[in-house]
CSV table of C-alpha atoms in Angstrom, one decimal:
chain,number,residue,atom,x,y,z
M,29,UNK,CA,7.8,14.0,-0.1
M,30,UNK,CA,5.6,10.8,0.5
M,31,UNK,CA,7.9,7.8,2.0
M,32,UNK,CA,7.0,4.0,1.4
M,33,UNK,CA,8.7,0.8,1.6
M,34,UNK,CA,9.0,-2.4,-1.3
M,35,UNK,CA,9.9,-6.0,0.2
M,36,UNK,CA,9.9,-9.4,-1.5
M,37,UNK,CA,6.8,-11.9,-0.1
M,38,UNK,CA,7.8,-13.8,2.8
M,39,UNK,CA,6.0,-15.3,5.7
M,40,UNK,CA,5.8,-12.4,8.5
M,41,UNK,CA,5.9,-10.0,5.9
M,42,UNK,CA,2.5,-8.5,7.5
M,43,UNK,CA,4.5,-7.7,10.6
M,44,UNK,CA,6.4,-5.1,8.8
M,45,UNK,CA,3.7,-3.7,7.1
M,46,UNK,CA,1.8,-3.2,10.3
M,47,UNK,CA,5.4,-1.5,11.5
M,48,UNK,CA,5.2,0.6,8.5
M,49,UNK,CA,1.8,1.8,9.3
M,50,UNK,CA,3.0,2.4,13.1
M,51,UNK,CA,5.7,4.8,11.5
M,52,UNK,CA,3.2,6.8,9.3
M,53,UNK,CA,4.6,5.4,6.4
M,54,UNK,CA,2.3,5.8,2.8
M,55,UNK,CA,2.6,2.8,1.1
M,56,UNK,CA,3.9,-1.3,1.1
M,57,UNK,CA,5.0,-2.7,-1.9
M,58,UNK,CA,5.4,-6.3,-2.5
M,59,UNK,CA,7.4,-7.7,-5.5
M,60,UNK,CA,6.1,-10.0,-8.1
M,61,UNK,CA,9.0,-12.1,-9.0
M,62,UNK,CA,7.1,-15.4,-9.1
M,63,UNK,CA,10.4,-17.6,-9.5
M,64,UNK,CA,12.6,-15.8,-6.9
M,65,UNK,CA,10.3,-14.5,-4.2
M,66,UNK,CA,6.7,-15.4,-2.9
M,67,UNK,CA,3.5,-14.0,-4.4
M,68,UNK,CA,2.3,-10.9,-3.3
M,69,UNK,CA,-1.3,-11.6,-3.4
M,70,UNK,CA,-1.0,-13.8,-0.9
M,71,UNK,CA,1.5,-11.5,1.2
M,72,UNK,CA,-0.7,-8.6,0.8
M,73,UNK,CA,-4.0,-10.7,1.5
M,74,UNK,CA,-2.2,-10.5,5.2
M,75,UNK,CA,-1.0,-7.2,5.6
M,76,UNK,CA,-5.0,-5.7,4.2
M,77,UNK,CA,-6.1,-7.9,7.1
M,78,UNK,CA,-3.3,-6.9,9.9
M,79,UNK,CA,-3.9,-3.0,8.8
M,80,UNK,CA,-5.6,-0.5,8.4
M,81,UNK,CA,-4.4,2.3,6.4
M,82,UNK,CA,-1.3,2.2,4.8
M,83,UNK,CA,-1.8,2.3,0.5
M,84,UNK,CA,-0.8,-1.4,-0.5
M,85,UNK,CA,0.9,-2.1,-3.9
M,86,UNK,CA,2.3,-4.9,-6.6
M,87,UNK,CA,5.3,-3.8,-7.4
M,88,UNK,CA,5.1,-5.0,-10.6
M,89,UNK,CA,3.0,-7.2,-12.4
M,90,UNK,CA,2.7,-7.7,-16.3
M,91,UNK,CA,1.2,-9.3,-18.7
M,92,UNK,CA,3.7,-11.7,-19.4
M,93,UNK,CA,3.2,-13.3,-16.1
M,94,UNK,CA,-0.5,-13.0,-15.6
M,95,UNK,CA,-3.6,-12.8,-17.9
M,96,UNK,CA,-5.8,-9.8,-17.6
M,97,UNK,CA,-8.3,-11.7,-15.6
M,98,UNK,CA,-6.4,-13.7,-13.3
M,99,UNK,CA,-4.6,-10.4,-12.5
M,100,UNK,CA,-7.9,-8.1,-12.3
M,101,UNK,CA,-9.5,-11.0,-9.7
M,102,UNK,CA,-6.4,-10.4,-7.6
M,103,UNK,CA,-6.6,-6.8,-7.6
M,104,UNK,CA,-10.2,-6.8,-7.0
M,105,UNK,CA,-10.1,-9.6,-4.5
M,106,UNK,CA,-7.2,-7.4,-2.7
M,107,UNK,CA,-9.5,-4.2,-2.9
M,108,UNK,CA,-12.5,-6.0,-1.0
M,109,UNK,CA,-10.2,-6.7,2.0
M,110,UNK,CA,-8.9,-3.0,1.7
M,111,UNK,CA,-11.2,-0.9,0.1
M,112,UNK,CA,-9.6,1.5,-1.6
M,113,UNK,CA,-6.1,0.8,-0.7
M,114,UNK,CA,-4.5,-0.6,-3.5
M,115,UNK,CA,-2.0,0.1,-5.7
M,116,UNK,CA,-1.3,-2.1,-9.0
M,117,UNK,CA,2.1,-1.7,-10.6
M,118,UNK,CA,2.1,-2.6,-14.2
M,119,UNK,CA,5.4,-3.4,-16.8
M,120,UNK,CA,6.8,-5.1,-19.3
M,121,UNK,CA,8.0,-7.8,-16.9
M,122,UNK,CA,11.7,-6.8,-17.6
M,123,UNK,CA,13.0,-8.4,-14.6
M,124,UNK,CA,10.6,-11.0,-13.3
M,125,UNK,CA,10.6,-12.1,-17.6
M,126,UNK,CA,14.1,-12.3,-17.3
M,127,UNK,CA,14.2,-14.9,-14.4
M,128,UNK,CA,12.6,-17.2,-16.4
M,129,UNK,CA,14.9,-17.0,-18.9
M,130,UNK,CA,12.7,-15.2,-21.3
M,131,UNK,CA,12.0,-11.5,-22.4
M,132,UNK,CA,9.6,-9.0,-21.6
M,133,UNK,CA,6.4,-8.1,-23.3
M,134,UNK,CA,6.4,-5.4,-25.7
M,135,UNK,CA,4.9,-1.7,-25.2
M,136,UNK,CA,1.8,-2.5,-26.9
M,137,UNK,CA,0.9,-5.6,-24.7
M,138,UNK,CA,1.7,-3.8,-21.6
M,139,UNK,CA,-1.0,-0.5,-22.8
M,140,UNK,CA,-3.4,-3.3,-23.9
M,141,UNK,CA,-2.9,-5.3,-20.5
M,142,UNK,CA,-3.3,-2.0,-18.4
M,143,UNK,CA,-6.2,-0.8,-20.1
M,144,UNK,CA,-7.9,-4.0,-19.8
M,145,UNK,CA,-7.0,-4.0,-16.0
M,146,UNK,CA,-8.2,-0.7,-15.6
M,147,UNK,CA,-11.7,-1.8,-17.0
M,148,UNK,CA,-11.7,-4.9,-15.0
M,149,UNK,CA,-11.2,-3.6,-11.6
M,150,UNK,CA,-13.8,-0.6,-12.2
M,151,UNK,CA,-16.6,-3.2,-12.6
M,152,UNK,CA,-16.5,-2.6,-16.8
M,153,UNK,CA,-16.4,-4.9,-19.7
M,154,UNK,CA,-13.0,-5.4,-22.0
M,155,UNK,CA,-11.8,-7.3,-24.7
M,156,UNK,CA,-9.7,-10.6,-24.4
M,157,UNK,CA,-8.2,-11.8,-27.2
M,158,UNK,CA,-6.0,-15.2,-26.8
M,159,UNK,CA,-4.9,-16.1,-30.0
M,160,UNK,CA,-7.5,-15.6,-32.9
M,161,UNK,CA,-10.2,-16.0,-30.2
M,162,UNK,CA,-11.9,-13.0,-29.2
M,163,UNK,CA,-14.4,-12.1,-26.3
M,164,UNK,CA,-15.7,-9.6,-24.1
M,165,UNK,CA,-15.8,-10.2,-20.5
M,166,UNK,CA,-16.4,-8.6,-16.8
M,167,UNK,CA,-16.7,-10.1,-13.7
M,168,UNK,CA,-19.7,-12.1,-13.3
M,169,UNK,CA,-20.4,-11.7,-9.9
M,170,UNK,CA,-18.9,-8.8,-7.5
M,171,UNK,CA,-20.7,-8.0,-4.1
M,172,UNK,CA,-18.8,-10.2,-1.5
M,173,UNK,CA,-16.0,-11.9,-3.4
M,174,UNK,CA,-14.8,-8.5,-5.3
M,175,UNK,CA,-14.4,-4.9,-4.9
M,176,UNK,CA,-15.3,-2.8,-7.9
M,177,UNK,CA,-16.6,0.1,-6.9
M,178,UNK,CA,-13.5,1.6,-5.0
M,179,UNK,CA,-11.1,2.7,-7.1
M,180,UNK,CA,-7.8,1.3,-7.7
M,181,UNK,CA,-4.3,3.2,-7.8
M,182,UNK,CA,-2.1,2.1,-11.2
M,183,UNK,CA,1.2,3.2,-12.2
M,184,UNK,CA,3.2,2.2,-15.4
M,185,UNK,CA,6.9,1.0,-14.6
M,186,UNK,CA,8.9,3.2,-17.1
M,187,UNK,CA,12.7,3.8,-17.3
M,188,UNK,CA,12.2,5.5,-20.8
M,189,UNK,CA,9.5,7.5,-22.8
M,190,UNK,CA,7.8,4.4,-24.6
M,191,UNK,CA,6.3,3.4,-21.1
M,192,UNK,CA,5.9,6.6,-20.1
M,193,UNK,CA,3.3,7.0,-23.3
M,194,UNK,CA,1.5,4.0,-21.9
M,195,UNK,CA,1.4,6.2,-18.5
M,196,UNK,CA,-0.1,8.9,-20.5
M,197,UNK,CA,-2.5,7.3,-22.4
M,198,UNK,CA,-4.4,5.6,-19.7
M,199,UNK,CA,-4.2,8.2,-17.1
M,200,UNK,CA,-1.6,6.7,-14.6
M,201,UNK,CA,1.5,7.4,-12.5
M,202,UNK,CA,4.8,6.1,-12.8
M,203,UNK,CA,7.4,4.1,-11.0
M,204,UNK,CA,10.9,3.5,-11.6
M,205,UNK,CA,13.9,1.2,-9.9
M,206,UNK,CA,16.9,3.4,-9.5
M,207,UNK,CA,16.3,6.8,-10.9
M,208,UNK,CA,17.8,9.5,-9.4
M,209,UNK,CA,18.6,11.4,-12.2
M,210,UNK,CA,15.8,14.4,-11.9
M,211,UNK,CA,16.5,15.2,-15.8
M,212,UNK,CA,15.9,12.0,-16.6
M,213,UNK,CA,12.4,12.2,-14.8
M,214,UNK,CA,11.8,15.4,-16.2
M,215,UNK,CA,11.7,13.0,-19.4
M,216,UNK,CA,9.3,10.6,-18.1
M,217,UNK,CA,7.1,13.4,-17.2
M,218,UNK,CA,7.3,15.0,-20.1
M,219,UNK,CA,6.8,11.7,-22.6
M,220,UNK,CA,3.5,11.1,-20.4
M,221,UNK,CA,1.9,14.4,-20.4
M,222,UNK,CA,2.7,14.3,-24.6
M,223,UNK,CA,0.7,11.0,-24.7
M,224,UNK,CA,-1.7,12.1,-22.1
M,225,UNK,CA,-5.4,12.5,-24.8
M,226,UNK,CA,-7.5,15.6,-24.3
M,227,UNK,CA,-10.3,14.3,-22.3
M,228,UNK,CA,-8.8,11.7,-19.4
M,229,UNK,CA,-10.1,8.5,-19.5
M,230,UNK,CA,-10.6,8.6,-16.1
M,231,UNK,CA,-11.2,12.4,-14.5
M,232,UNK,CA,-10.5,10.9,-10.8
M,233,UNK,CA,-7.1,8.8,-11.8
M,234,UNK,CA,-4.4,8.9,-10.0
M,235,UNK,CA,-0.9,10.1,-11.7
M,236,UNK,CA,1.5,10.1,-9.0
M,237,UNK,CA,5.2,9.2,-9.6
M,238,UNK,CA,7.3,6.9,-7.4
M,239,UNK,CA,10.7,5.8,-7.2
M,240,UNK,CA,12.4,2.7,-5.9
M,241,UNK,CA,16.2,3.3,-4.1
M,242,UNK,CA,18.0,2.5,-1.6
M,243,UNK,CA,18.9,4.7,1.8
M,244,UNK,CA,22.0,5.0,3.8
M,245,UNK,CA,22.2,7.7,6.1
M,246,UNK,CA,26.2,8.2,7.0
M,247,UNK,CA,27.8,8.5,10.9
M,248,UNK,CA,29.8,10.8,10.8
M,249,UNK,CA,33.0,10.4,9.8
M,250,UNK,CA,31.9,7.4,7.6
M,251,UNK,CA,33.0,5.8,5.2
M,252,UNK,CA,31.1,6.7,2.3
M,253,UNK,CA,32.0,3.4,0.1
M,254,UNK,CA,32.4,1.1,3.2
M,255,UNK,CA,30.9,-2.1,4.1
M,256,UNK,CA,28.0,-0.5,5.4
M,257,UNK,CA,27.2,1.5,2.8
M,258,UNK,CA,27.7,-1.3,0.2
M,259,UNK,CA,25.7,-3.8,2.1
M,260,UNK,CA,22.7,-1.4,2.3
M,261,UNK,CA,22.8,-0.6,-1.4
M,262,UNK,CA,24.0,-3.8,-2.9
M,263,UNK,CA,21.1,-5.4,-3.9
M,264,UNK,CA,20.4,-2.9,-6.4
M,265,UNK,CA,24.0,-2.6,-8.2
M,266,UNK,CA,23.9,-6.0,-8.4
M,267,UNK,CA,20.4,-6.0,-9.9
M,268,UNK,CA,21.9,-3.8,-12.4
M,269,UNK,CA,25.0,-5.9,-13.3
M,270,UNK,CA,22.9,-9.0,-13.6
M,271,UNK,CA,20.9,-7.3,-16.3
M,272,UNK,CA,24.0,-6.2,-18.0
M,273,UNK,CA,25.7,-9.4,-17.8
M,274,UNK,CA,22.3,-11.2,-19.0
M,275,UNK,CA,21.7,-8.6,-22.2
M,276,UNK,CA,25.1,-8.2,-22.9
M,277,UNK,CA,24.9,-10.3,-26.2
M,278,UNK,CA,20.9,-9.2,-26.7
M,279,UNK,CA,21.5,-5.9,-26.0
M,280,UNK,CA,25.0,-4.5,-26.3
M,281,UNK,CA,23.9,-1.2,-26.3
M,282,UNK,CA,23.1,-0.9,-22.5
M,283,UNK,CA,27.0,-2.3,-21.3
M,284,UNK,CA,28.3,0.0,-23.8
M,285,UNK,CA,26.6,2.9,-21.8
M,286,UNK,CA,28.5,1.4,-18.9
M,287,UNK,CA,32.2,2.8,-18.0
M,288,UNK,CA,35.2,0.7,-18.2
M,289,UNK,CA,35.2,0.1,-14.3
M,290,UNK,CA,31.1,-1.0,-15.0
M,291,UNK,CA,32.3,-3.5,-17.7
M,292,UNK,CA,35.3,-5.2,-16.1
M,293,UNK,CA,32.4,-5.7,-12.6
M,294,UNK,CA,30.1,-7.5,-15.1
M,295,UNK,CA,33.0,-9.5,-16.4
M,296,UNK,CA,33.7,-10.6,-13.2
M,297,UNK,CA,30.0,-11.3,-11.9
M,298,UNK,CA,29.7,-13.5,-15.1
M,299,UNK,CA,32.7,-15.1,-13.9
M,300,UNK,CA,31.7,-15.4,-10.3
M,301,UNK,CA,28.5,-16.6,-11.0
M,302,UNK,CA,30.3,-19.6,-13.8
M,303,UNK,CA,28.6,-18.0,-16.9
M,304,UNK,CA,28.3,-16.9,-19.9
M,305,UNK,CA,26.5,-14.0,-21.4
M,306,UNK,CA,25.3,-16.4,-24.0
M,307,UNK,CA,24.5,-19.4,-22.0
M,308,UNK,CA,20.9,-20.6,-22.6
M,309,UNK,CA,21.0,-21.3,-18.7
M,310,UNK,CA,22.6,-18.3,-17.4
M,311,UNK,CA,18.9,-16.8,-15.8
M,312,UNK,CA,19.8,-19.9,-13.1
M,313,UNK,CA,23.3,-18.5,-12.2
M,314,UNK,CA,22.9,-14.8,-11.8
M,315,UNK,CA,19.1,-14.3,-10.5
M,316,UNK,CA,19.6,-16.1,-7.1
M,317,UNK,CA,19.3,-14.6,-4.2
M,318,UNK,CA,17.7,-11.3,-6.3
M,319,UNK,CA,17.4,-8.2,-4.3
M,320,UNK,CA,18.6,-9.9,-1.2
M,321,UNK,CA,21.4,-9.5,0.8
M,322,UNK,CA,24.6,-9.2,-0.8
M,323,UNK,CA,27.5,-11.7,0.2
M,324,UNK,CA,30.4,-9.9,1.2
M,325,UNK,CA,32.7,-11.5,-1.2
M,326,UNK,CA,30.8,-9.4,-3.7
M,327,UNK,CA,31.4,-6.4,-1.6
M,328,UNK,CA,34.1,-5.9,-4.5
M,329,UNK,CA,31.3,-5.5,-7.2
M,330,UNK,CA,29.4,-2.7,-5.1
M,331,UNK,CA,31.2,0.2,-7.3
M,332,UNK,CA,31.0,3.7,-6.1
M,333,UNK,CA,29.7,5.2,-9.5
M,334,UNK,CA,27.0,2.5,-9.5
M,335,UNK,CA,26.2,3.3,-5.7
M,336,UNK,CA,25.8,6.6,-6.4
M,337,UNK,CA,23.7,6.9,-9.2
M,338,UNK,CA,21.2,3.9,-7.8
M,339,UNK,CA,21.0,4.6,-4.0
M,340,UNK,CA,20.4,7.7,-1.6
M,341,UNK,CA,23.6,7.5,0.4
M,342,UNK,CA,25.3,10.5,2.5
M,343,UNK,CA,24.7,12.6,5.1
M,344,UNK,CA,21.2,13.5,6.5
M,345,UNK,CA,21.3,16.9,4.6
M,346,UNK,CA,23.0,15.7,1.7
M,347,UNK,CA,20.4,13.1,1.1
M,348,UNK,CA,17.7,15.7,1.5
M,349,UNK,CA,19.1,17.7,-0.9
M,350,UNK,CA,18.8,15.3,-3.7
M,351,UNK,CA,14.9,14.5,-2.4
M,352,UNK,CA,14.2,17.9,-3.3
M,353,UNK,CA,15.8,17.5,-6.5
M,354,UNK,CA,13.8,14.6,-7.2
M,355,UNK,CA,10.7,16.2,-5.9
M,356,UNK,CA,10.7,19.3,-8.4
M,357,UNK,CA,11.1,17.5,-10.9
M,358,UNK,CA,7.5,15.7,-10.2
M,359,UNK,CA,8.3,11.9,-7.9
M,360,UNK,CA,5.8,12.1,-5.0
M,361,UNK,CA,6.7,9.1,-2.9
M,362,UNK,CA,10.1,7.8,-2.6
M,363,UNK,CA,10.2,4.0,-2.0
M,364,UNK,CA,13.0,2.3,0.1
M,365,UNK,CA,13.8,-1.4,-0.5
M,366,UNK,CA,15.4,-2.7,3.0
M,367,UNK,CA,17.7,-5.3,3.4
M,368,UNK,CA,20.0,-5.4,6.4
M,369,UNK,CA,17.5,-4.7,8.8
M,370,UNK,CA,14.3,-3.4,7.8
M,371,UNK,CA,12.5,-2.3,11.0
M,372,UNK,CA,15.6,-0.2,11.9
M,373,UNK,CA,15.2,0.6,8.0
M,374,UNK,CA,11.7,2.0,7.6
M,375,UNK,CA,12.2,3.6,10.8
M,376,UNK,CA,15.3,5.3,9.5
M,377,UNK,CA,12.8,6.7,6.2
M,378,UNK,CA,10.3,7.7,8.6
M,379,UNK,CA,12.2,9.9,10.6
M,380,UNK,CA,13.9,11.5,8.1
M,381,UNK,CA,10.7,12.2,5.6
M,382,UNK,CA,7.3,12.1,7.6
């Protein structure tokens, strides 16, 4: 399996993904979280310049943050510094939406915004609507400000079927935060193939899969739950609790999924954090500090169950064993989002996967 790496934007973030490419690694992601993290056209505008080779993606962008063209003269400006290196990560927004306190776009507007995306960044004409208002547009002027003519990688973010149908329909790959569960991507799979129309849109697409985790190889004789372990893999059980805590009221159907154990951690975080899962404000108290570090007095919060389904942690040959799970059951890159130290990290992921 292919091995690739997701940060947040951050000055020196080129550093890393020159370090990545040292280490033979695929692909560098960059978030797009615009109230939490830097942007990651800027962040990758460095790392097309500071490499060479390595695939670089937006991991993810939607509709509900960016119009069709601003998003497509990104992509396109990106492609011209790195021809043919880019990877554009599409979704509803679920997470980035939800920082701002709002929700995510729909199914339809996320098939409508990749398809327009698609036409856009392969030098074609597409519908705009805003509002009533109708048009067709393309870019203008291509050459030296924009790459159109190499082809650009998208995937559809898609923890259930009705994204995976947008997958299918407009010939892309997939990526999903936290899935593990091979049956579950047998599902994805499945839902996008179903969707897929008899003649692709695009014969040359690409329609590989990727996953986002967490790694933690084990010393031996380590502890499997320790500090260690939880600080590696904290940012995303905490990324999961804040969207339990947040939804609780909006969604009550994903915390009662959740064991008893789950529910009593987002009771606390709510409680931690001095909010409410109906506060109009509560986006301001539980999205700081999103996919960073964990503080160790929320060690506590870092359950085993949650650890264990989100993150790749165990020994070496145990955490092969569930790649090759993963890869029969059709992911093609696994994607590591350091925290701790992510040099040591990626160099970790490389060794164990290229």
């Amino acid at each position: 399996m292919r091995a690739g790496i997701v940060v947040s934007a951050h000055p020196g973030v080129e550093d890393l993904a020159v370090r990545a490419e040292e280490l033979g690694l695929h692909s560098f992601w960059v978030n797009d979280t615009p109230m939490v993290h830097g942007d990651p056209f800027v962040a990758l505008s460095l790392c097309a310049k500071a490499t060479s080779r390595i695939r670089l993606g937006i991991g993810v962008t939607s509709p509900a943050l960016r119009s069709a063209p601003a998003a497509a003269s990104g992509l396109a400006s990106l492609n011209a510094l790195a021809p043919g290196r880019i990877i554009c990560g599409v979704g509803t927004g679920n997470t980035a939406r939800r920082t701002l306190g709002m929700r995510p776009t729909t199914a339809a507007g996320l098939d409508n915004f990749t398809a327009a995306l698609q036409d856009l960044c392969a030098g074609r004409s597409t519908e705009y609507r805003e509002g009533d208002r109708v048009s067709d547009i393309r870019f203008l002027h291509t050459g030296a400000y924009v790459n159109t003519t190499d082809p650009i990688e998208f995937v559809v973010a898609a923890l259930g079927p009705q994204a995976a149908a947008v997958a299918g329909r407009r010939g892309t790959g997939l990526i999903s935060f936290g899935l593990l569960d091979p049956t579950a991507w047998h599902a994805l799979q499945d839902a996008r193939r179903h969707a897929a129309p008899d003649t692709p849109r695009d014969p040359d697409s690409h329609t590989d899969s990727y996953v986002v985790t967490s790694l933690h190889i084990l010393d031996e004789d380590e502890d499997p739950h320790g500090d260690a372990a939880r600080d590696a893999t904290g940012h995303l059980v905490l990324s999961l609790l804040a969207f339990a805590a947040d939804t609780a009221a909006e969604k009550p159907a994903f915390a009662e999924q959740l064991g008893p154990e789950e529910r009593e951690a987002v009771r606390r975080l709510l409680d931690r954090r001095d909010t409410t899962a109906t506060a109009p404000d509560r986006h301001t108290k539980l999205y700081p500090n999103y996919l960073g570090r964990i503080a160790p007095q929320d060690r506590d919060l870092v359950l085993p169950s949650l650890m264990n389904t989100l993150a790749l942690v165990g020994t070496r040959d145990d955490v092969l064993a569930r790649i090759a799970t993963l890869e029969q059951a059709g992911v093609d890159e696994l994607l590591i989002q350091p925290v701790i130290d992510p040099p040591t990290e990626m160099a970790q992921l490389a060794k164990l996967l290229t």
